[in-house]
Amino acid sequence: MSDSIPTPGTVYLVGAGPGDPDLLTLRAARLVMQAGLIVHDGLVDPAILALARPAARLISVAKSRSRHTMAQDAINALMVREALAGNDVVRLKGGDPFVFGRGGEEAEACRAAGVAVQVVPGISAAMGAAAAAQIPLTHRDSASIVSFVAGQCKGLTEQDWSGLAGKGRTLVIYMGVATSEAISEKLMADGLAPETPLAVIENASRPNMRVLRGPVAGLADLVAREKIKSPALIVIGHVTAQPENELRAFALEIAQ
């Protein structure tokens, strides 16, 4: 008698939020605690992974600039292979799966292989970091438009960012620490005033969170001086402004 073909499992693309386990959705927490297999990114906080059952298999597919533990195609293949073998897969991703999380590519790969996919949204890095730093992304007096961009991607220098930041607007840059100098130069070349205030939020919502502020022209110096590391988010616009006397100090520093 031949072996029966197992019923395929389901891949759950789960957003882990900005880091604090308390910011998981109830459904995300339940899936993590019940999972037999968790495929997770490097930005998922260890405190979240600690919620998993002792018997659960945890597979890290952490990525960093110029170094990948596992290429995206291999991650897709891993999820599909496990699901076709009859296993449910919790694909745990920092922030939200569909906001710079490559969740769209993973969902497409699963559907192409006949594997069912469910998406569990998470608090995005932008929302979580801004809330933790008490920076409103929109404010009736300061900003009615918010834009999200990736600071580390192909063709960065060719992209047109003009109009994304400035009066009445907030610009949130993901993955921008390594390219901070190019980002600063690009924004000013596209017309943004050098003294425009910004905040860099490192390790948002975690015990070691830092919020560092300065002008756009000083972004690269700020990153180097403070030794800022990922995960970090850059928020640009007047919603990040400190009291007026500190803004004047920024402007004076640029003028010198």
mmCIF file of C-alpha atoms in Angstrom:
data_model
loop_
_atom_site.group_PDB
_atom_site.id
_atom_site.type_symbol
_atom_site.label_atom_id
_atom_site.label_comp_id
_atom_site.label_asym_id
_atom_site.label_seq_id
_atom_site.Cartn_x
_atom_site.Cartn_y
_atom_site.Cartn_z
ATOM 1 C CA MET A 1 0.000 0.000 0.000
ATOM 2 C CA SER A 2 1.480 3.333 -1.025
ATOM 3 C CA ASP A 3 1.994 6.165 1.407
ATOM 4 C CA SER A 4 -0.809 8.705 1.322
ATOM 5 C CA ILE A 5 0.013 12.244 0.285
ATOM 6 C CA PRO A 6 -0.271 14.557 3.302
ATOM 7 C CA THR A 7 -2.773 17.367 3.300
ATOM 8 C CA PRO A 8 -0.787 20.575 2.759
ATOM 9 C CA GLY A 9 -0.394 22.873 5.729
ATOM 10 C CA THR A 10 -1.020 26.597 5.820
ATOM 11 C CA VAL A 11 1.602 29.346 5.799
ATOM 12 C CA TYR A 12 0.797 32.172 8.185
ATOM 13 C CA LEU A 13 2.597 35.424 7.394
ATOM 14 C CA VAL A 14 2.620 36.997 10.846
ATOM 15 C CA GLY A 15 3.657 40.512 11.776
ATOM 16 C CA ALA A 16 5.653 40.588 15.012
ATOM 17 C CA GLY A 17 5.396 44.356 15.451
ATOM 18 C CA PRO A 18 8.280 46.641 16.425
ATOM 19 C CA GLY A 19 9.724 44.446 19.176
ATOM 20 C CA ASP A 20 7.781 44.587 22.437
ATOM 21 C CA PRO A 21 5.833 41.308 22.897
ATOM 22 C CA ASP A 22 2.947 43.318 24.380
ATOM 23 C CA LEU A 23 2.436 44.872 20.931
ATOM 24 C CA LEU A 24 1.649 41.557 19.234
ATOM 25 C CA THR A 25 -1.936 41.143 18.117
ATOM 26 C CA LEU A 26 -3.873 38.482 20.023
ATOM 27 C CA ARG A 27 -3.944 36.279 16.931
ATOM 28 C CA ALA A 28 -0.204 36.636 16.357
ATOM 29 C CA ALA A 29 0.498 35.688 19.975
ATOM 30 C CA ARG A 30 -1.773 32.636 19.747
ATOM 31 C CA LEU A 31 -0.115 31.447 16.545
ATOM 32 C CA VAL A 32 3.381 31.836 18.009
ATOM 33 C CA MET A 33 2.422 29.955 21.171
ATOM 34 C CA GLN A 34 0.753 27.110 19.261
ATOM 35 C CA ALA A 35 3.204 26.791 16.358
ATOM 36 C CA GLY A 36 5.133 23.646 15.570
ATOM 37 C CA LEU A 37 7.398 25.495 13.129
ATOM 38 C CA ILE A 38 8.392 29.164 13.192
ATOM 39 C CA VAL A 39 10.494 30.661 10.395
ATOM 40 C CA HIS A 40 11.620 34.034 11.722
ATOM 41 C CA ASP A 41 13.566 37.121 10.722
ATOM 42 C CA GLY A 42 16.508 38.449 12.707
ATOM 43 C CA LEU A 43 14.571 41.541 13.798
ATOM 44 C CA VAL A 44 12.064 39.488 15.773
ATOM 45 C CA ASP A 45 12.784 40.151 19.440
ATOM 46 C CA PRO A 46 13.991 37.120 21.480
ATOM 47 C CA ALA A 47 11.226 37.842 24.008
ATOM 48 C CA ILE A 48 8.674 37.071 21.286
ATOM 49 C CA LEU A 49 10.412 33.860 20.274
ATOM 50 C CA ALA A 50 10.417 32.865 23.955
ATOM 51 C CA LEU A 51 6.631 32.575 23.744
ATOM 52 C CA ALA A 52 7.006 29.508 21.496
ATOM 53 C CA ARG A 53 6.470 25.984 22.792
ATOM 54 C CA PRO A 54 9.675 24.211 23.892
ATOM 55 C CA ALA A 55 9.077 21.562 21.217
ATOM 56 C CA ALA A 56 8.619 24.074 18.393
ATOM 57 C CA ARG A 57 11.186 24.196 15.609
ATOM 58 C CA LEU A 58 12.629 27.700 15.221
ATOM 59 C CA ILE A 59 14.446 28.459 11.964
ATOM 60 C CA SER A 60 16.227 31.805 11.640
ATOM 61 C CA VAL A 61 16.435 33.343 8.176
ATOM 62 C CA ALA A 62 18.037 36.556 9.434
ATOM 63 C CA LYS A 63 19.251 39.052 6.866
ATOM 64 C CA SER A 64 21.658 41.953 7.114
ATOM 65 C CA ARG A 65 23.223 44.311 4.604
ATOM 66 C CA SER A 66 25.354 42.337 2.107
ATOM 67 C CA ARG A 67 24.906 39.107 4.090
ATOM 68 C CA HIS A 68 21.976 36.732 3.922
ATOM 69 C CA THR A 69 21.594 33.652 6.097
ATOM 70 C CA MET A 70 19.157 32.433 3.455
ATOM 71 C CA ALA A 71 18.295 33.984 0.104
ATOM 72 C CA GLN A 72 14.664 34.974 -0.452
ATOM 73 C CA ASP A 73 14.100 32.225 -3.018
ATOM 74 C CA ALA A 74 15.373 29.688 -0.499
ATOM 75 C CA ILE A 75 13.055 31.061 2.186
ATOM 76 C CA ASN A 76 10.132 30.717 -0.190
ATOM 77 C CA ALA A 77 11.158 27.166 -1.042
ATOM 78 C CA LEU A 78 11.537 26.261 2.641
ATOM 79 C CA MET A 79 8.014 27.419 3.486
ATOM 80 C CA VAL A 80 6.490 25.666 0.489
ATOM 81 C CA ARG A 81 8.379 22.427 1.186
ATOM 82 C CA GLU A 82 7.283 22.336 4.825
ATOM 83 C CA ALA A 83 3.682 23.172 3.991
ATOM 84 C CA LEU A 84 3.498 20.497 1.257
ATOM 85 C CA ALA A 85 4.831 18.024 3.814
ATOM 86 C CA GLY A 86 1.738 18.736 5.891
ATOM 87 C CA ASN A 87 3.169 21.255 8.345
ATOM 88 C CA ASP A 88 1.662 24.599 9.238
ATOM 89 C CA VAL A 89 4.323 27.319 9.026
ATOM 90 C CA VAL A 90 4.347 30.529 11.062
ATOM 91 C CA ARG A 91 6.484 32.972 9.080
ATOM 92 C CA LEU A 92 7.269 35.578 11.716
ATOM 93 C CA LYS A 93 8.387 38.958 10.435
ATOM 94 C CA GLY A 94 9.286 42.216 12.190
ATOM 95 C CA GLY A 95 6.690 44.969 11.839
ATOM 96 C CA ASP A 96 4.006 44.152 9.265
ATOM 97 C CA PRO A 97 4.502 41.478 6.572
ATOM 98 C CA PHE A 98 3.292 43.734 3.764
ATOM 99 C CA VAL A 99 5.266 46.889 4.656
ATOM 100 C CA PHE A 100 8.826 46.396 3.366
ATOM 101 C CA GLY A 101 8.637 42.828 4.653
ATOM 102 C CA ARG A 102 8.648 40.981 1.298
ATOM 103 C CA GLY A 103 5.455 39.313 2.424
ATOM 104 C CA GLY A 104 3.934 39.886 -0.993
ATOM 105 C CA GLU A 105 6.653 37.813 -2.650
ATOM 106 C CA GLU A 106 6.256 35.028 -0.096
ATOM 107 C CA ALA A 107 2.485 34.927 -0.513
ATOM 108 C CA GLU A 108 2.877 34.735 -4.300
ATOM 109 C CA ALA A 109 5.337 31.835 -4.017
ATOM 110 C CA CYS A 110 3.010 29.906 -1.731
ATOM 111 C CA ARG A 111 -0.061 30.442 -3.902
ATOM 112 C CA ALA A 112 1.892 29.407 -7.004
ATOM 113 C CA ALA A 113 2.702 26.108 -5.267
ATOM 114 C CA GLY A 114 -0.885 25.525 -4.186
ATOM 115 C CA VAL A 115 -0.206 26.335 -0.542
ATOM 116 C CA ALA A 116 -2.826 28.230 1.437
ATOM 117 C CA VAL A 117 -1.694 31.542 2.922
ATOM 118 C CA GLN A 118 -3.114 33.665 5.700
ATOM 119 C CA VAL A 119 -1.772 37.109 6.575
ATOM 120 C CA VAL A 120 -1.790 38.352 10.160
ATOM 121 C CA PRO A 121 -0.992 42.065 10.165
ATOM 122 C CA GLY A 122 1.371 43.549 12.709
ATOM 123 C CA ILE A 123 2.049 47.026 14.007
ATOM 124 C CA SER A 124 4.404 48.401 11.363
ATOM 125 C CA ALA A 125 7.832 49.706 12.342
ATOM 126 C CA ALA A 126 6.739 53.228 11.443
ATOM 127 C CA MET A 127 3.633 53.159 13.615
ATOM 128 C CA GLY A 128 5.306 51.358 16.505
ATOM 129 C CA ALA A 129 8.454 53.471 16.548
ATOM 130 C CA ALA A 130 6.578 56.744 16.266
ATOM 131 C CA ALA A 131 4.234 55.782 19.085
ATOM 132 C CA ALA A 132 7.090 54.646 21.327
ATOM 133 C CA ALA A 133 8.928 57.935 20.715
ATOM 134 C CA GLN A 134 5.673 59.929 21.084
ATOM 135 C CA ILE A 135 6.128 61.427 17.628
ATOM 136 C CA PRO A 136 2.802 61.887 15.811
ATOM 137 C CA LEU A 137 3.217 60.996 12.151
ATOM 138 C CA THR A 138 0.344 63.341 11.391
ATOM 139 C CA HIS A 139 -0.595 66.503 13.271
ATOM 140 C CA ARG A 140 -3.172 69.122 12.391
ATOM 141 C CA ASP A 141 -0.550 71.864 12.722
ATOM 142 C CA SER A 142 2.403 70.047 11.127
ATOM 143 C CA ALA A 143 1.617 67.217 8.712
ATOM 144 C CA SER A 144 -1.355 65.826 6.826
ATOM 145 C CA ILE A 145 0.644 63.550 4.497
ATOM 146 C CA VAL A 146 2.915 60.610 5.410
ATOM 147 C CA SER A 147 5.213 58.765 3.000
ATOM 148 C CA PHE A 148 7.150 55.536 3.606
ATOM 149 C CA VAL A 149 10.316 54.788 1.617
ATOM 150 C CA ALA A 150 13.104 52.215 1.774
ATOM 151 C CA GLY A 151 16.547 53.716 2.259
ATOM 152 C CA GLN A 152 18.348 50.562 1.188
ATOM 153 C CA CYS A 153 17.209 49.366 -2.201
ATOM 154 C CA LYS A 154 18.258 49.120 -5.822
ATOM 155 C CA GLY A 155 18.380 52.377 -7.748
ATOM 156 C CA LEU A 156 18.237 54.608 -4.682
ATOM 157 C CA THR A 157 20.140 57.463 -6.304
ATOM 158 C CA GLU A 158 17.855 57.444 -9.353
ATOM 159 C CA GLN A 159 14.631 57.694 -7.353
ATOM 160 C CA ASP A 160 12.874 61.055 -7.174
ATOM 161 C CA TRP A 161 12.034 61.941 -3.572
ATOM 162 C CA SER A 162 11.175 65.566 -4.261
ATOM 163 C CA GLY A 163 7.950 66.509 -2.520
ATOM 164 C CA LEU A 164 7.994 63.559 -0.111
ATOM 165 C CA ALA A 165 9.294 65.694 2.763
ATOM 166 C CA GLY A 166 8.815 69.326 3.644
ATOM 167 C CA LYS A 167 6.044 71.612 4.795
ATOM 168 C CA GLY A 168 2.966 69.688 5.872
ATOM 169 C CA ARG A 169 4.587 66.301 5.253
ATOM 170 C CA THR A 170 6.259 63.522 7.200
ATOM 171 C CA LEU A 171 8.751 61.144 5.571
ATOM 172 C CA VAL A 172 9.550 57.805 7.222
ATOM 173 C CA ILE A 173 12.640 55.981 5.979
ATOM 174 C CA TYR A 174 13.080 52.273 6.642
ATOM 175 C CA MET A 175 16.523 50.628 6.466
ATOM 176 C CA GLY A 176 18.328 53.948 6.130
ATOM 177 C CA VAL A 177 21.154 53.741 8.658
ATOM 178 C CA ALA A 178 23.773 52.276 6.305
ATOM 179 C CA THR A 179 22.953 54.816 3.576
ATOM 180 C CA SER A 180 22.374 57.837 5.831
ATOM 181 C CA GLU A 181 24.898 60.059 4.055
ATOM 182 C CA ALA A 182 23.413 59.354 0.633
ATOM 183 C CA ILE A 183 19.914 59.908 2.017
ATOM 184 C CA SER A 184 20.818 63.280 3.504
ATOM 185 C CA GLU A 185 22.480 64.450 0.280
ATOM 186 C CA LYS A 186 19.595 63.148 -1.812
ATOM 187 C CA LEU A 187 16.935 64.935 0.238
ATOM 188 C CA MET A 188 18.772 68.257 0.101
ATOM 189 C CA ALA A 189 19.481 67.865 -3.619
ATOM 190 C CA ASP A 190 15.749 67.289 -4.117
ATOM 191 C CA GLY A 191 15.023 70.595 -2.385
ATOM 192 C CA LEU A 192 14.596 69.830 1.322
ATOM 193 C CA ALA A 193 15.941 72.552 3.640
ATOM 194 C CA PRO A 194 19.132 71.406 5.432
ATOM 195 C CA GLU A 195 17.743 72.494 8.827
ATOM 196 C CA THR A 196 14.599 70.342 8.538
ATOM 197 C CA PRO A 197 14.335 68.411 11.808
ATOM 198 C CA LEU A 198 14.465 64.642 12.015
ATOM 199 C CA ALA A 199 14.526 61.861 14.566
ATOM 200 C CA VAL A 200 16.257 58.492 14.407
ATOM 201 C CA ILE A 201 14.494 55.876 16.529
ATOM 202 C CA GLU A 202 16.689 52.901 17.395
ATOM 203 C CA ASN A 203 15.331 49.669 18.905
ATOM 204 C CA ALA A 204 11.818 51.066 19.076
ATOM 205 C CA SER A 205 9.594 49.849 21.938
ATOM 206 C CA ARG A 206 12.435 47.838 23.491
ATOM 207 C CA PRO A 207 14.195 48.540 26.813
ATOM 208 C CA ASN A 208 17.271 49.876 24.982
ATOM 209 C CA MET A 209 15.324 52.260 22.722
ATOM 210 C CA ARG A 210 16.994 55.560 21.813
ATOM 211 C CA VAL A 211 15.520 58.621 20.127
ATOM 212 C CA LEU A 212 18.175 60.842 18.564
ATOM 213 C CA ARG A 213 17.387 64.160 16.893
ATOM 214 C CA GLY A 214 19.098 66.585 14.577
ATOM 215 C CA PRO A 215 18.797 68.382 11.227
ATOM 216 C CA VAL A 216 18.710 66.647 7.855
ATOM 217 C CA ALA A 217 22.153 68.000 6.992
ATOM 218 C CA GLY A 218 23.602 66.333 10.082
ATOM 219 C CA LEU A 219 22.052 62.885 9.620
ATOM 220 C CA ALA A 220 25.230 61.036 8.661
ATOM 221 C CA ASP A 221 27.202 62.690 11.473
ATOM 222 C CA LEU A 222 24.474 61.759 13.955
ATOM 223 C CA VAL A 223 24.504 58.119 12.867
ATOM 224 C CA ALA A 224 28.309 57.939 13.072
ATOM 225 C CA ARG A 225 28.683 59.890 16.318
ATOM 226 C CA GLU A 226 26.010 57.934 18.180
ATOM 227 C CA LYS A 227 26.966 54.592 16.588
ATOM 228 C CA ILE A 228 23.361 53.964 15.575
ATOM 229 C CA LYS A 229 22.629 50.379 14.526
ATOM 230 C CA SER A 230 19.642 48.614 12.996
ATOM 231 C CA PRO A 231 16.831 48.233 13.720
ATOM 232 C CA ALA A 232 16.394 51.984 13.375
ATOM 233 C CA LEU A 233 13.880 54.203 11.650
ATOM 234 C CA ILE A 234 14.362 57.761 10.369
ATOM 235 C CA VAL A 235 11.445 60.180 10.682
ATOM 236 C CA ILE A 236 11.792 63.511 8.871
ATOM 237 C CA GLY A 237 9.563 66.506 9.322
ATOM 238 C CA HIS A 238 8.340 69.086 11.802
ATOM 239 C CA VAL A 239 6.413 66.467 13.776
ATOM 240 C CA THR A 240 9.818 65.498 15.194
ATOM 241 C CA ALA A 241 10.701 69.036 16.267
ATOM 242 C CA GLN A 242 11.980 69.780 19.727
ATOM 243 C CA PRO A 243 11.042 73.022 21.507
ATOM 244 C CA GLU A 244 11.691 76.180 19.505
ATOM 245 C CA ASN A 245 14.963 77.056 21.228
ATOM 246 C CA GLU A 246 16.429 73.679 20.275
ATOM 247 C CA LEU A 247 15.344 74.109 16.661
ATOM 248 C CA ARG A 248 17.156 77.438 16.581
ATOM 249 C CA ALA A 249 20.257 75.670 17.873
ATOM 250 C CA PHE A 250 20.020 73.183 14.987
ATOM 251 C CA ALA A 251 19.789 76.025 12.487
ATOM 252 C CA LEU A 252 22.770 77.818 14.028
ATOM 253 C CA GLU A 253 24.822 74.628 13.907
ATOM 254 C CA ILE A 254 24.085 74.253 10.174
ATOM 255 C CA ALA A 255 24.940 77.915 9.530
ATOM 256 C CA GLN A 256 28.344 77.463 11.151
#
